[in-house]
Amino acid sequence: MKNLRKYFMFMAAMTLMIGTTGCSSDSDDYTSSYGSSSSSSGGNSSGSGVTTATISTMKDFTVAIDKTTAEPASTVAATYPEDGDAPSQNSFATIVNIDMANPAATTVNGVTISVSGNDITADHGSTEGICYVVSGTVADGSLTIKGDTKYGITLSNANITNQRSVALNLQSSQNAYLTVEGANKVTDGMTDDDSHKGAVFAKGKLFIMGTGSLDVYGTYKNGIHGKSNVVIESGVNLYVNSTANNGIKGGSDIIINGGIINVEVSANSAKAINSDTNITINGGRTTTIATGNGTWEEDETLSTGGDTKAAASVACDENFYMNGGELYAKATGSGGKGVKADLEAYITGGKIRIITEGNLYYSNGTTENHNYTGNTDNLASAYTSSPKGMKIGYKDDTVSPTETYGVLQISGGDIMIRTSGNNAEGIESKGTVDISGGTVMVYAHDDAINSTGDMTISGGSVVAVGTNNDAIDANGNMYLKGGTIIACGASGAEAGIDVNEQKNLYITGGNIFAIGGRNDVSLGSTSQGIISASGSVTANGTVSVSSNGTVLCSFLMPISYSNGTIMISSPYLTSGSSYTLSNGSSSTSVTASSSISSSMGGGGSMPGGGSMPGGGSMPGRH
């Protein structure tokens, strides 16, 4: 069972309000997004938020290693594990040079350097202010640093390969400030030594900075393993590759304040960036690619706590924070995750792009399947791992009643997620989902956005497409309070907006367009009019509602859809009033109501799109 420790979320002042097409009664949410209005459409017209270009990008953007594109300039304030940790607050003026190509035993400036073959150990003891400047190439050697005080280490065109174990072994438990100058490379080798955690190992906090590049190759376990915190600063160009396990592993928080970071792993259940606690991204451009299938925990059974494990681009055992910068994440194997946080996630800004391509993974410890298509309703959750673009929280069905927990809050940022494999959801929280700002665009094979608990959307722009399931699915209550929402579910029994039949949908704000095989909600209450219709829409086409020539709300369609059940609502619609519903160049008169029909209701068929097959209504809940 996970430890339910709570954390104060980062409350960033900067919130990116990039709207989709639509309108709202809250002018603060939409004035800047939609631009100035024209005389023909009053003050509620659509603007340039989500365009045909962004709709297209949602379905075809790519994620690839990129070492050359400049680091993005936009960022938020850097954060550190503790006061006094910032590199700007620490200086190391006493230089000790180490040439890996010509090692020499000596004592200099309070540092004892010993040599065994090509393995060098430097121990500065209690001497303060030491900065090791490391250069040269070694084909089978290592550098170990020991000492009781924090220190600096500069890699200056160094190339360290250890074919037997750790290459750069920072054994001091004090802060290590690692600066890279020029082009540097660190590679480890195979070993049977359990203490070998990575090509680069740091016992204390590890701070990586500089204006040069560092390439790290882990062949035995991790690329970089920090037993404590790992902090990456602006300016550095860091590439990490692991063919055995994780790329960057932190025993405590991993904080990315900036830099160009590229991490790729190719091993079953490996994580590109993995923290035992929290991950925070404040700036920089981070690209993570995880190639590897799901696995069953070795030597375990269900009764002894065995579980499936899957690869992930970004994974943490506690909380994920995205405040600024850019994150590009991709997972290709069965059950793979883009971003996985076992407790909570808070996204206040920045740019996120996530792709998953794997299918549902199944294993019971004996039999496994990397594309399981059977019914999972009666399976222990430990036996399966579903691919997810973003998975927040956890489910524990080993206790009765089953325990679930998760908190996902999005108040800003520019997010795009695409999943294509069997059972692959876009965003899932095992608890609640709360979207109050930013742009969230999800194109998923399964549910685009799913919550086990309540879901609240009060601002921002949400475009959700579930190609084989619901677009937006809440297993708790759903509260729509603001923002612009475009939800396109699959045909048949799937819906644009789906709320658990024991729960309710409450509408008190927001511009809402939903299309699917049905409207699958029980309406608790609404303070604005609702139009129910049926028909077809065309990708990149516009559906709008107007009154006396004034456009009240409009929606840009992310996909083409034939004979769907449609729901439209806006603060500018009043129950009992008549409006003009336009679909492309075709228009018809409709009447808003205070209820939701599963088919035409009081609104009739969508202009230009035709009515549901057979002309009748599907059973609905009101």
Coordinates of C-alpha atoms in Angstrom, one line a residue:
M1 CA 0.0 0.0 0.0
K2 CA 1.3 3.4 -0.9
N3 CA 2.2 5.9 1.7
L4 CA -0.4 8.7 1.5
R5 CA 1.9 11.6 2.3
K6 CA 0.5 14.9 1.3
Y7 CA 2.5 17.7 -0.3
F8 CA 1.8 21.4 -0.8
M9 CA 1.5 21.9 -4.5
F10 CA 3.6 24.5 -6.3
M11 CA 1.4 27.5 -6.9
A12 CA 2.9 29.2 -9.9
A13 CA 1.6 32.6 -10.7
M14 CA 1.9 32.0 -14.5
T15 CA -1.0 30.2 -16.0
L16 CA -1.1 29.7 -19.8
M17 CA -4.7 30.3 -21.1
I18 CA -4.6 29.1 -24.6
G19 CA -8.3 28.7 -25.5
T20 CA -10.0 26.5 -28.0
T21 CA -12.8 27.9 -30.1
G22 CA -15.7 28.9 -27.8
C23 CA -17.0 31.5 -25.5
S24 CA -17.7 32.0 -21.8
S25 CA -19.4 34.2 -19.3
D26 CA -16.1 34.7 -17.5
S27 CA -14.3 37.4 -19.5
D28 CA -11.0 36.9 -17.7
D29 CA -10.8 33.4 -19.1
Y30 CA -11.5 34.3 -22.7
T31 CA -10.7 37.9 -23.6
S32 CA -7.0 37.3 -24.2
S33 CA -7.6 34.0 -25.8
Y34 CA -10.1 35.0 -28.4
G35 CA -8.9 38.4 -29.4
S36 CA -11.1 41.3 -30.4
S37 CA -14.7 40.6 -31.5
S38 CA -16.3 41.6 -34.8
S39 CA -19.5 43.5 -35.2
S40 CA -21.3 40.5 -36.6
S41 CA -20.6 38.2 -33.7
G42 CA -20.7 40.5 -30.6
G43 CA -18.3 39.9 -27.8
N44 CA -18.5 36.1 -27.7
S45 CA -16.9 35.0 -31.0
S46 CA -14.3 32.4 -31.5
G47 CA -10.7 33.3 -31.8
S48 CA -7.5 31.7 -32.8
G49 CA -7.1 29.2 -29.8
V50 CA -7.2 25.7 -31.2
T51 CA -6.8 25.9 -34.9
T52 CA -6.7 23.4 -37.8
A53 CA -3.0 23.3 -37.3
T54 CA -3.1 22.3 -33.7
I55 CA -5.9 19.8 -34.4
S56 CA -3.7 18.2 -37.0
T57 CA -0.7 18.3 -34.7
M58 CA -2.6 16.4 -32.0
K59 CA -2.9 13.4 -34.3
D60 CA 0.6 13.4 -35.8
F61 CA 3.2 15.0 -33.6
T62 CA 6.4 13.1 -32.9
V63 CA 8.8 12.6 -30.1
A64 CA 12.5 12.1 -30.9
I65 CA 15.9 12.6 -29.3
D66 CA 17.1 16.1 -30.0
K67 CA 20.5 17.3 -28.9
T68 CA 20.7 20.4 -31.1
T69 CA 17.6 22.5 -30.8
A70 CA 18.2 25.4 -28.4
E71 CA 17.0 25.2 -24.8
P72 CA 13.7 27.1 -24.5
A73 CA 14.1 30.5 -22.9
S74 CA 10.8 30.4 -21.0
T75 CA 11.1 29.0 -17.5
V76 CA 10.1 29.6 -13.9
A77 CA 12.2 30.1 -10.8
A78 CA 14.6 27.3 -10.1
T79 CA 14.0 25.2 -7.0
Y80 CA 16.3 23.2 -4.8
P81 CA 16.0 20.4 -2.2
E82 CA 17.2 22.6 0.6
D83 CA 18.2 26.2 1.4
G84 CA 21.8 26.8 0.5
D85 CA 21.9 24.1 -2.2
A86 CA 21.8 26.4 -5.2
P87 CA 25.1 26.4 -7.2
S88 CA 25.2 30.2 -7.1
Q89 CA 25.5 29.9 -3.3
N90 CA 28.5 27.6 -3.4
S91 CA 32.0 28.1 -4.7
F92 CA 35.0 25.8 -5.1
A93 CA 38.2 27.7 -5.7
T94 CA 40.9 25.1 -4.9
I95 CA 41.6 23.3 -8.1
V96 CA 42.9 19.7 -8.2
N97 CA 43.7 18.5 -11.7
I98 CA 43.2 14.8 -12.6
D99 CA 44.2 13.4 -16.0
M100 CA 42.5 10.1 -16.6
A101 CA 45.0 9.2 -19.3
N102 CA 48.1 9.7 -17.0
P103 CA 47.0 8.9 -13.4
A104 CA 49.5 9.8 -10.7
A105 CA 49.4 9.1 -7.0
T106 CA 50.0 12.3 -5.0
T107 CA 48.8 14.6 -2.2
V108 CA 47.9 18.1 -3.2
N109 CA 45.9 20.9 -1.6
G110 CA 44.6 18.6 1.1
V111 CA 43.5 15.9 -1.4
T112 CA 45.0 12.4 -1.4
I113 CA 45.0 10.8 -4.8
S114 CA 45.7 7.0 -5.0
V115 CA 46.0 4.9 -8.2
S116 CA 45.4 1.2 -8.8
G117 CA 45.9 0.4 -12.4
N118 CA 43.7 2.8 -14.2
D119 CA 41.3 3.3 -11.2
I120 CA 41.8 6.6 -9.5
T121 CA 40.5 7.5 -6.0
A122 CA 40.6 11.1 -4.7
D123 CA 39.8 11.8 -1.0
H124 CA 39.6 15.4 0.1
G125 CA 38.6 14.5 3.7
S126 CA 37.5 17.6 5.6
T127 CA 39.1 20.0 3.2
E128 CA 36.6 22.6 1.9
G129 CA 36.3 24.3 -1.4
I130 CA 37.8 21.6 -3.6
C131 CA 37.1 21.5 -7.3
Y132 CA 38.3 18.5 -9.2
V133 CA 39.1 19.2 -12.9
V134 CA 39.0 16.0 -14.8
S135 CA 40.3 15.5 -18.3
G136 CA 41.7 12.8 -20.5
T137 CA 40.5 9.4 -21.8
V138 CA 40.7 6.0 -20.2
A139 CA 39.4 2.8 -21.9
D140 CA 39.1 0.7 -18.8
G141 CA 39.4 2.7 -15.6
S142 CA 37.4 4.7 -13.1
L143 CA 37.3 7.8 -10.9
T144 CA 36.1 7.6 -7.3
I145 CA 35.7 10.7 -5.1
K146 CA 35.5 10.6 -1.3
G147 CA 35.3 13.3 1.3
D148 CA 33.4 14.8 4.2
T149 CA 32.6 18.2 2.6
K150 CA 30.7 19.3 -0.4
Y151 CA 32.8 19.7 -3.5
G152 CA 32.9 20.6 -7.2
I153 CA 33.9 18.4 -10.1
T154 CA 34.4 19.6 -13.6
L155 CA 34.5 17.2 -16.6
S156 CA 36.6 19.0 -19.2
N157 CA 36.6 16.9 -22.4
A158 CA 36.9 13.7 -20.3
N159 CA 36.1 10.2 -21.6
I160 CA 35.8 7.6 -18.9
T161 CA 35.0 4.0 -19.6
N162 CA 35.1 1.2 -17.0
Q163 CA 34.4 -2.2 -18.5
R164 CA 34.2 -3.7 -15.0
S165 CA 31.9 -1.4 -12.9
V166 CA 31.0 2.2 -12.1
A167 CA 32.9 4.7 -14.2
L168 CA 32.3 7.9 -12.2
N169 CA 31.8 6.9 -8.6
L170 CA 31.0 9.8 -6.3
Q171 CA 31.1 8.1 -2.9
S172 CA 31.1 11.3 -0.8
S173 CA 27.7 11.7 1.0
Q174 CA 28.1 15.5 0.6
N175 CA 26.8 17.6 -2.3
A176 CA 28.5 17.1 -5.6
Y177 CA 28.4 20.0 -8.1
L178 CA 29.2 18.5 -11.4
T179 CA 30.1 20.9 -14.2
V180 CA 30.6 19.9 -17.8
E181 CA 32.9 21.7 -20.2
G182 CA 33.5 20.6 -23.8
A183 CA 32.3 17.1 -24.8
N184 CA 32.4 14.4 -22.2
K185 CA 31.4 10.7 -22.1
V186 CA 31.0 8.2 -19.3
T187 CA 30.4 4.5 -19.9
D188 CA 30.2 1.5 -17.5
G189 CA 30.5 -2.2 -18.1
M190 CA 29.1 -5.5 -17.0
T191 CA 29.7 -6.8 -13.5
D192 CA 28.3 -9.0 -10.8
D193 CA 28.8 -6.4 -8.1
D194 CA 25.4 -5.5 -6.5
S195 CA 26.9 -2.1 -5.5
H196 CA 27.1 -1.2 -9.2
K197 CA 24.1 1.1 -9.6
G198 CA 25.0 3.0 -12.7
A199 CA 27.7 4.4 -15.0
V200 CA 27.6 7.5 -12.8
F201 CA 26.8 7.0 -9.1
A202 CA 26.4 9.8 -6.5
K203 CA 26.0 9.0 -2.8
G204 CA 25.1 12.6 -1.9
K205 CA 23.0 15.2 -3.8
L206 CA 24.1 15.5 -7.4
F207 CA 23.9 18.9 -9.2
I208 CA 24.6 18.8 -13.0
M209 CA 25.4 22.0 -14.8
G210 CA 27.7 23.8 -17.2
T211 CA 27.7 24.8 -20.9
G212 CA 29.2 21.6 -22.3
S213 CA 27.8 18.1 -23.1
L214 CA 27.8 14.9 -21.1
D215 CA 26.9 11.5 -22.7
V216 CA 26.3 8.7 -20.2
Y217 CA 25.9 5.0 -21.2
G218 CA 24.7 2.5 -18.7
T219 CA 25.1 -1.1 -19.8
Y220 CA 24.7 -2.9 -16.4
K221 CA 21.9 -1.0 -14.6
N222 CA 21.2 2.7 -14.6
G223 CA 22.9 5.5 -16.5
I224 CA 23.0 8.0 -13.7
H225 CA 22.0 6.8 -10.2
G226 CA 21.7 9.4 -7.4
K227 CA 21.1 7.8 -4.0
S228 CA 19.8 11.2 -2.9
N229 CA 18.6 14.2 -5.1
V230 CA 19.5 14.8 -8.7
V231 CA 19.2 18.4 -9.9
I232 CA 19.9 19.5 -13.5
E233 CA 20.6 23.2 -14.3
S234 CA 20.1 25.4 -17.3
G235 CA 22.8 25.4 -20.0
V236 CA 24.0 21.7 -19.8
N237 CA 23.5 19.3 -22.7
L238 CA 22.9 15.9 -21.1
Y239 CA 22.3 12.6 -22.9
V240 CA 21.7 9.4 -21.0
N241 CA 21.3 5.9 -22.4
S242 CA 20.6 2.7 -20.5
T243 CA 20.2 -0.8 -22.1
A244 CA 19.7 -2.5 -18.8
N245 CA 17.4 -0.4 -16.5
N246 CA 16.7 3.3 -15.8
G247 CA 18.3 6.3 -17.4
I248 CA 18.3 8.7 -14.5
K249 CA 17.4 7.3 -11.1
G250 CA 16.9 9.4 -8.0
G251 CA 16.6 8.0 -4.5
S252 CA 15.0 11.3 -3.6
D253 CA 13.6 14.3 -5.6
I254 CA 14.7 14.8 -9.2
I255 CA 14.5 18.5 -10.2
I256 CA 15.0 19.8 -13.7
N257 CA 15.6 23.6 -13.6
G258 CA 16.8 23.7 -17.2
G259 CA 19.1 22.2 -19.8
I260 CA 18.8 20.1 -22.8
I261 CA 18.1 16.6 -21.5
N262 CA 17.7 13.5 -23.6
V263 CA 17.2 10.1 -22.0
E264 CA 16.4 6.8 -23.7
V265 CA 16.2 3.3 -22.2
S266 CA 15.7 0.0 -24.0
A267 CA 14.9 -2.6 -21.3
N268 CA 11.7 -4.3 -20.1
S269 CA 10.0 -2.3 -17.4
A270 CA 12.7 0.4 -17.4
K271 CA 12.1 4.1 -16.7
A272 CA 13.9 6.9 -18.5
I273 CA 13.6 9.2 -15.5
N274 CA 12.7 7.6 -12.2
S275 CA 12.4 9.0 -8.7
D276 CA 11.6 7.3 -5.4
T277 CA 9.9 10.5 -4.3
N278 CA 9.0 13.5 -6.5
I279 CA 9.9 14.8 -10.0
T280 CA 9.8 18.6 -10.7
I281 CA 10.3 20.3 -14.1
N282 CA 10.8 24.0 -14.0
G283 CA 12.5 24.7 -17.3
G284 CA 14.7 23.3 -20.1
R285 CA 13.8 20.7 -22.8
T286 CA 13.5 17.1 -21.6
T287 CA 13.0 14.3 -24.0
T288 CA 12.5 10.8 -22.7
I289 CA 12.0 7.6 -24.7
A290 CA 11.3 4.2 -23.0
T291 CA 11.5 1.1 -25.3
G292 CA 10.6 -2.1 -23.4
N293 CA 7.7 -4.4 -22.6
G294 CA 6.0 -5.1 -19.3
T295 CA 7.3 -7.8 -17.0
W296 CA 6.2 -9.7 -13.9
E297 CA 8.1 -9.2 -10.7
E298 CA 10.7 -12.0 -10.5
D299 CA 10.4 -14.7 -7.9
E300 CA 7.0 -13.3 -6.7
T301 CA 3.4 -14.6 -6.8
L302 CA 0.2 -12.7 -6.3
S303 CA -0.1 -13.8 -2.7
T304 CA 3.5 -12.6 -1.9
G305 CA 2.9 -9.2 -3.5
G306 CA 3.8 -9.9 -7.1
D307 CA 2.8 -7.4 -9.7
T308 CA 3.2 -6.5 -13.3
K309 CA 5.7 -3.7 -14.1
A310 CA 5.9 -1.6 -17.2
A311 CA 8.3 0.8 -18.8
A312 CA 7.7 4.5 -18.4
S313 CA 9.3 7.7 -19.8
V314 CA 8.9 9.6 -16.5
A315 CA 7.9 7.8 -13.2
C316 CA 7.9 8.7 -9.6
D317 CA 6.7 7.0 -6.4
E318 CA 5.1 10.2 -5.1
N319 CA 4.3 13.5 -6.9
F320 CA 5.0 15.0 -10.3
Y321 CA 5.2 18.8 -10.8
M322 CA 5.3 20.5 -14.1
N323 CA 5.8 24.3 -13.8
G324 CA 7.7 25.3 -16.9
G325 CA 10.0 24.1 -19.7
E326 CA 9.2 21.4 -22.2
L327 CA 8.7 17.6 -21.7
Y328 CA 8.6 15.2 -24.6
A329 CA 7.9 11.6 -23.5
K330 CA 7.4 8.4 -25.5
A331 CA 6.8 4.7 -24.4
T332 CA 6.6 2.0 -27.0
G333 CA 6.3 -1.3 -25.1
S334 CA 3.3 -3.2 -23.7
G335 CA 1.8 -1.4 -20.7
G336 CA 4.1 1.5 -21.2
K337 CA 3.4 4.9 -19.5
G338 CA 4.4 8.4 -20.6
V339 CA 4.2 10.1 -17.2
K340 CA 3.4 8.0 -14.1
A341 CA 3.1 9.3 -10.5
D342 CA 1.9 7.0 -7.8
L343 CA 0.3 9.8 -5.7
E344 CA -0.4 13.2 -7.2
A345 CA 0.4 15.5 -10.1
Y346 CA 0.3 19.3 -10.4
I347 CA 0.7 21.0 -13.8
T348 CA 0.9 24.7 -13.7
G349 CA 2.7 25.6 -16.9
G350 CA 5.1 24.4 -19.6
K351 CA 4.7 22.2 -22.7
I352 CA 4.0 18.5 -22.5
R353 CA 3.9 16.1 -25.5
I354 CA 3.3 12.4 -24.8
I355 CA 3.0 9.3 -27.0
T356 CA 2.4 5.7 -26.1
E357 CA 2.3 2.9 -28.7
G358 CA 2.1 -0.3 -26.6
N359 CA -0.8 -2.6 -25.9
L360 CA -2.3 -4.0 -22.7
Y361 CA 0.2 -6.3 -20.9
Y362 CA -1.0 -9.4 -19.0
S363 CA 1.0 -11.7 -16.7
N364 CA 0.1 -14.0 -13.8
G365 CA 3.7 -14.9 -13.1
T366 CA 3.5 -17.9 -15.4
T367 CA 1.6 -16.9 -18.6
E368 CA 2.1 -13.5 -20.2
N369 CA 0.6 -11.7 -23.2
H370 CA 1.9 -8.4 -24.6
N371 CA -1.4 -7.7 -26.4
Y372 CA -4.1 -9.0 -24.1
T373 CA -7.6 -8.5 -25.5
G374 CA -9.7 -10.4 -23.0
N375 CA -12.0 -9.1 -20.3
T376 CA -10.2 -7.6 -17.4
D377 CA -13.2 -7.0 -15.1
N378 CA -12.6 -10.0 -12.9
L379 CA -8.8 -10.0 -13.0
A380 CA -6.7 -8.8 -10.1
S381 CA -5.2 -5.5 -11.1
A382 CA -1.7 -6.9 -10.4
Y383 CA -2.1 -9.1 -13.5
T384 CA -2.4 -6.3 -16.0
S385 CA -0.7 -3.1 -16.9
S386 CA -2.5 -0.8 -19.3
P387 CA -0.7 1.7 -21.4
K388 CA -1.4 5.3 -20.4
G389 CA -0.2 8.7 -21.6
M390 CA -0.5 10.0 -18.0
K391 CA -1.3 7.8 -15.1
I392 CA -1.7 9.4 -11.6
G393 CA -2.4 7.5 -8.4
Y394 CA -2.9 3.8 -7.6
K395 CA -5.4 1.1 -7.1
D396 CA -5.1 -1.5 -4.3
D397 CA -7.5 -4.4 -4.7
T398 CA -5.7 -6.6 -2.2
V399 CA -7.7 -4.9 0.5
S400 CA -11.5 -4.8 1.0
P401 CA -13.0 -2.5 0.0
T402 CA -10.6 -1.7 -2.9
E403 CA -8.6 1.4 -2.2
T404 CA -7.9 4.0 -4.8
Y405 CA -6.0 7.3 -4.6
G406 CA -4.8 10.0 -6.9
V407 CA -4.9 13.8 -7.4
L408 CA -4.4 15.4 -10.8
Q409 CA -4.6 19.2 -11.0
I410 CA -4.0 21.1 -14.3
S411 CA -4.1 24.9 -13.9
G412 CA -1.9 25.8 -16.9
G413 CA 0.4 24.5 -19.6
D414 CA 0.1 23.3 -23.2
I415 CA -0.5 19.5 -23.1
M416 CA -0.9 17.0 -26.0
I417 CA -1.2 13.3 -25.5
R418 CA -1.7 10.5 -28.1
T419 CA -2.1 6.8 -27.4
S420 CA -2.6 4.1 -30.0
G421 CA -2.3 0.7 -28.4
N422 CA -5.1 -1.6 -27.1
N423 CA -6.6 -0.4 -23.9
A424 CA -4.5 2.7 -24.0
E425 CA -6.0 5.7 -22.1
G426 CA -4.8 9.2 -22.5
I427 CA -5.0 10.6 -19.0
E428 CA -6.1 8.6 -16.0
S429 CA -6.3 9.5 -12.3
K430 CA -7.2 6.8 -9.8
G431 CA -8.7 9.6 -7.8
T432 CA -9.8 13.1 -8.9
V433 CA -9.1 15.3 -12.0
D434 CA -9.3 19.1 -11.7
I435 CA -8.7 21.2 -14.8
S436 CA -8.8 24.9 -14.3
G437 CA -6.6 26.3 -17.0
G438 CA -4.2 25.6 -19.8
T439 CA -4.8 23.6 -23.0
V440 CA -5.3 19.8 -22.8
M441 CA -5.6 17.9 -26.1
V442 CA -5.8 14.1 -25.9
Y443 CA -6.2 11.7 -28.8
A444 CA -6.5 8.2 -27.3
H445 CA -7.4 4.7 -28.3
D446 CA -9.4 4.1 -25.1
D447 CA -10.8 6.8 -22.8
A448 CA -9.1 10.2 -23.5
I449 CA -9.6 11.5 -19.9
N450 CA -10.7 9.2 -17.0
S451 CA -11.1 9.7 -13.3
T452 CA -12.0 7.1 -10.7
G453 CA -13.3 9.8 -8.5
D454 CA -14.8 13.2 -9.2
M455 CA -13.8 15.3 -12.2
T456 CA -14.0 19.1 -12.3
I457 CA -13.4 21.3 -15.4
S458 CA -13.6 25.0 -14.5
G459 CA -11.3 26.7 -17.1
G460 CA -8.9 26.3 -19.9
S461 CA -9.4 24.4 -23.1
V462 CA -10.0 20.6 -23.3
V463 CA -10.1 18.6 -26.6
A464 CA -10.6 14.9 -25.9
V465 CA -11.0 12.2 -28.5
G466 CA -11.5 8.5 -27.5
T467 CA -11.4 6.6 -30.8
N468 CA -12.6 3.3 -29.2
N469 CA -14.2 4.4 -25.9
D470 CA -15.4 7.5 -24.1
A471 CA -13.8 10.9 -24.5
I472 CA -14.2 12.2 -21.0
D473 CA -15.2 9.6 -18.3
A474 CA -15.8 10.2 -14.6
N475 CA -16.6 7.4 -12.3
G476 CA -17.4 10.0 -9.7
N477 CA -19.5 13.1 -10.2
M478 CA -18.6 15.5 -13.0
Y479 CA -18.6 19.3 -12.5
L480 CA -18.4 21.5 -15.6
K481 CA -17.9 25.1 -14.4
G482 CA -16.0 26.9 -17.1
G483 CA -13.6 26.7 -20.0
T484 CA -14.2 25.2 -23.4
I485 CA -14.7 21.4 -23.8
I486 CA -14.8 19.4 -27.0
A487 CA -15.4 15.7 -26.3
C488 CA -15.6 13.1 -29.1
G489 CA -16.2 9.5 -28.0
A490 CA -16.6 6.4 -30.1
S491 CA -19.8 5.1 -31.6
G492 CA -22.2 2.5 -30.2
A493 CA -22.3 2.5 -26.4
E494 CA -19.5 5.0 -26.0
A495 CA -20.0 8.7 -25.2
G496 CA -18.4 12.1 -25.6
I497 CA -19.1 12.6 -21.8
D498 CA -19.7 9.6 -19.6
V499 CA -20.6 9.8 -15.9
N500 CA -21.0 6.7 -13.7
E501 CA -24.7 5.8 -13.5
Q502 CA -24.6 6.2 -9.7
K503 CA -23.2 9.7 -10.1
N504 CA -24.3 13.0 -11.7
L505 CA -23.2 15.7 -14.1
Y506 CA -23.5 19.3 -12.9
I507 CA -23.2 22.1 -15.4
T508 CA -22.7 25.7 -14.0
G509 CA -20.4 27.1 -16.7
G510 CA -18.3 26.3 -19.7
N511 CA -18.8 26.0 -23.5
I512 CA -19.4 22.3 -24.1
F513 CA -19.6 20.2 -27.2
A514 CA -19.9 16.4 -26.9
I515 CA -20.5 13.7 -29.5
G516 CA -20.6 10.0 -29.3
G517 CA -22.8 6.9 -29.7
R518 CA -24.9 8.3 -26.8
N519 CA -25.0 10.8 -24.0
D520 CA -24.3 8.7 -21.0
V521 CA -25.0 11.0 -18.1
S522 CA -27.5 11.6 -15.3
L523 CA -27.9 15.4 -15.1
G524 CA -27.9 16.6 -11.5
S525 CA -28.5 20.2 -12.4
T526 CA -27.6 22.9 -14.9
S527 CA -27.6 26.7 -14.8
Q528 CA -27.4 27.0 -18.6
G529 CA -29.3 25.8 -21.6
I530 CA -28.5 22.5 -23.3
I531 CA -29.0 21.6 -27.0
S532 CA -29.5 17.9 -27.8
A533 CA -29.1 16.8 -31.4
S534 CA -27.9 14.0 -33.6
G535 CA -26.0 14.0 -36.8
S536 CA -22.5 14.1 -38.4
V537 CA -19.5 16.5 -38.2
T538 CA -16.4 16.9 -40.3
A539 CA -12.8 17.2 -39.1
N540 CA -11.7 20.8 -39.1
G541 CA -15.3 21.9 -39.6
T542 CA -17.0 24.3 -37.3
V543 CA -20.2 23.8 -35.3
S544 CA -21.7 27.0 -33.9
V545 CA -24.8 28.3 -32.1
S546 CA -26.0 31.8 -32.8
S547 CA -28.9 34.1 -32.0
N548 CA -30.0 36.9 -34.3
G549 CA -26.7 36.7 -36.2
T550 CA -24.5 36.8 -33.1
V551 CA -22.3 33.8 -32.6
L552 CA -22.7 32.7 -29.0
C553 CA -20.3 29.7 -29.1
S554 CA -18.5 27.7 -31.7
F555 CA -16.4 24.6 -31.8
L556 CA -13.7 23.3 -34.2
M557 CA -14.1 19.6 -34.8
P558 CA -11.0 17.5 -34.2
I559 CA -12.4 14.4 -36.1
S560 CA -15.1 13.4 -38.6
Y561 CA -18.0 11.6 -37.0
S562 CA -21.1 10.0 -38.6
N563 CA -24.6 9.8 -37.0
G564 CA -23.6 10.8 -33.5
T565 CA -25.5 11.9 -30.5
I566 CA -24.6 15.5 -29.7
M567 CA -24.8 17.7 -26.6
I568 CA -24.0 21.4 -26.7
S569 CA -24.2 23.8 -23.7
S570 CA -23.0 27.4 -23.0
P571 CA -23.6 30.1 -20.5
Y572 CA -25.2 32.1 -23.3
L573 CA -28.0 29.5 -23.9
T574 CA -31.2 29.7 -21.9
S575 CA -33.7 26.8 -21.6
G576 CA -36.8 27.3 -23.7
S577 CA -35.1 29.8 -26.1
S578 CA -34.6 29.1 -29.8
Y579 CA -31.2 29.4 -31.6
T580 CA -29.6 28.7 -34.9
L581 CA -27.4 25.7 -35.0
S582 CA -24.9 25.8 -37.8
N583 CA -22.7 22.9 -39.1
G584 CA -20.4 24.2 -41.8
S585 CA -22.6 26.1 -44.3
S586 CA -25.9 24.4 -43.1
S587 CA -28.1 25.8 -40.4
T588 CA -31.3 24.8 -38.6
S589 CA -33.4 26.1 -35.7
V590 CA -33.1 24.4 -32.3
T591 CA -34.5 24.9 -28.8
A592 CA -32.4 24.7 -25.7
S593 CA -33.7 22.8 -22.7
S594 CA -32.7 22.0 -19.1
S595 CA -32.2 18.3 -19.7
I596 CA -30.0 16.0 -21.8
S597 CA -31.5 13.7 -24.4
S598 CA -29.6 10.7 -25.7
S599 CA -30.8 11.6 -29.2
M600 CA -32.5 14.6 -30.7
G601 CA -34.6 15.7 -27.8
G602 CA -35.9 19.2 -28.4
G603 CA -33.1 20.1 -30.8
G604 CA -33.7 17.9 -33.8
S605 CA -31.0 16.7 -36.2
M606 CA -27.7 18.4 -36.8
P607 CA -27.8 20.5 -40.0
G608 CA -25.9 18.9 -42.9
G609 CA -25.3 15.8 -40.9
G610 CA -28.5 13.8 -40.9
S611 CA -30.3 12.1 -38.0
M612 CA -29.6 8.9 -36.2
P613 CA -30.2 5.6 -38.2
G614 CA -33.9 4.7 -38.1
G615 CA -34.9 8.2 -37.1
G616 CA -35.7 7.2 -33.6
S617 CA -34.3 8.1 -30.2
M618 CA -31.9 6.0 -28.1
P619 CA -33.0 5.5 -24.5
G620 CA -31.6 8.4 -22.5
R621 CA -31.3 9.5 -18.9
H622 CA -32.5 12.9 -17.9

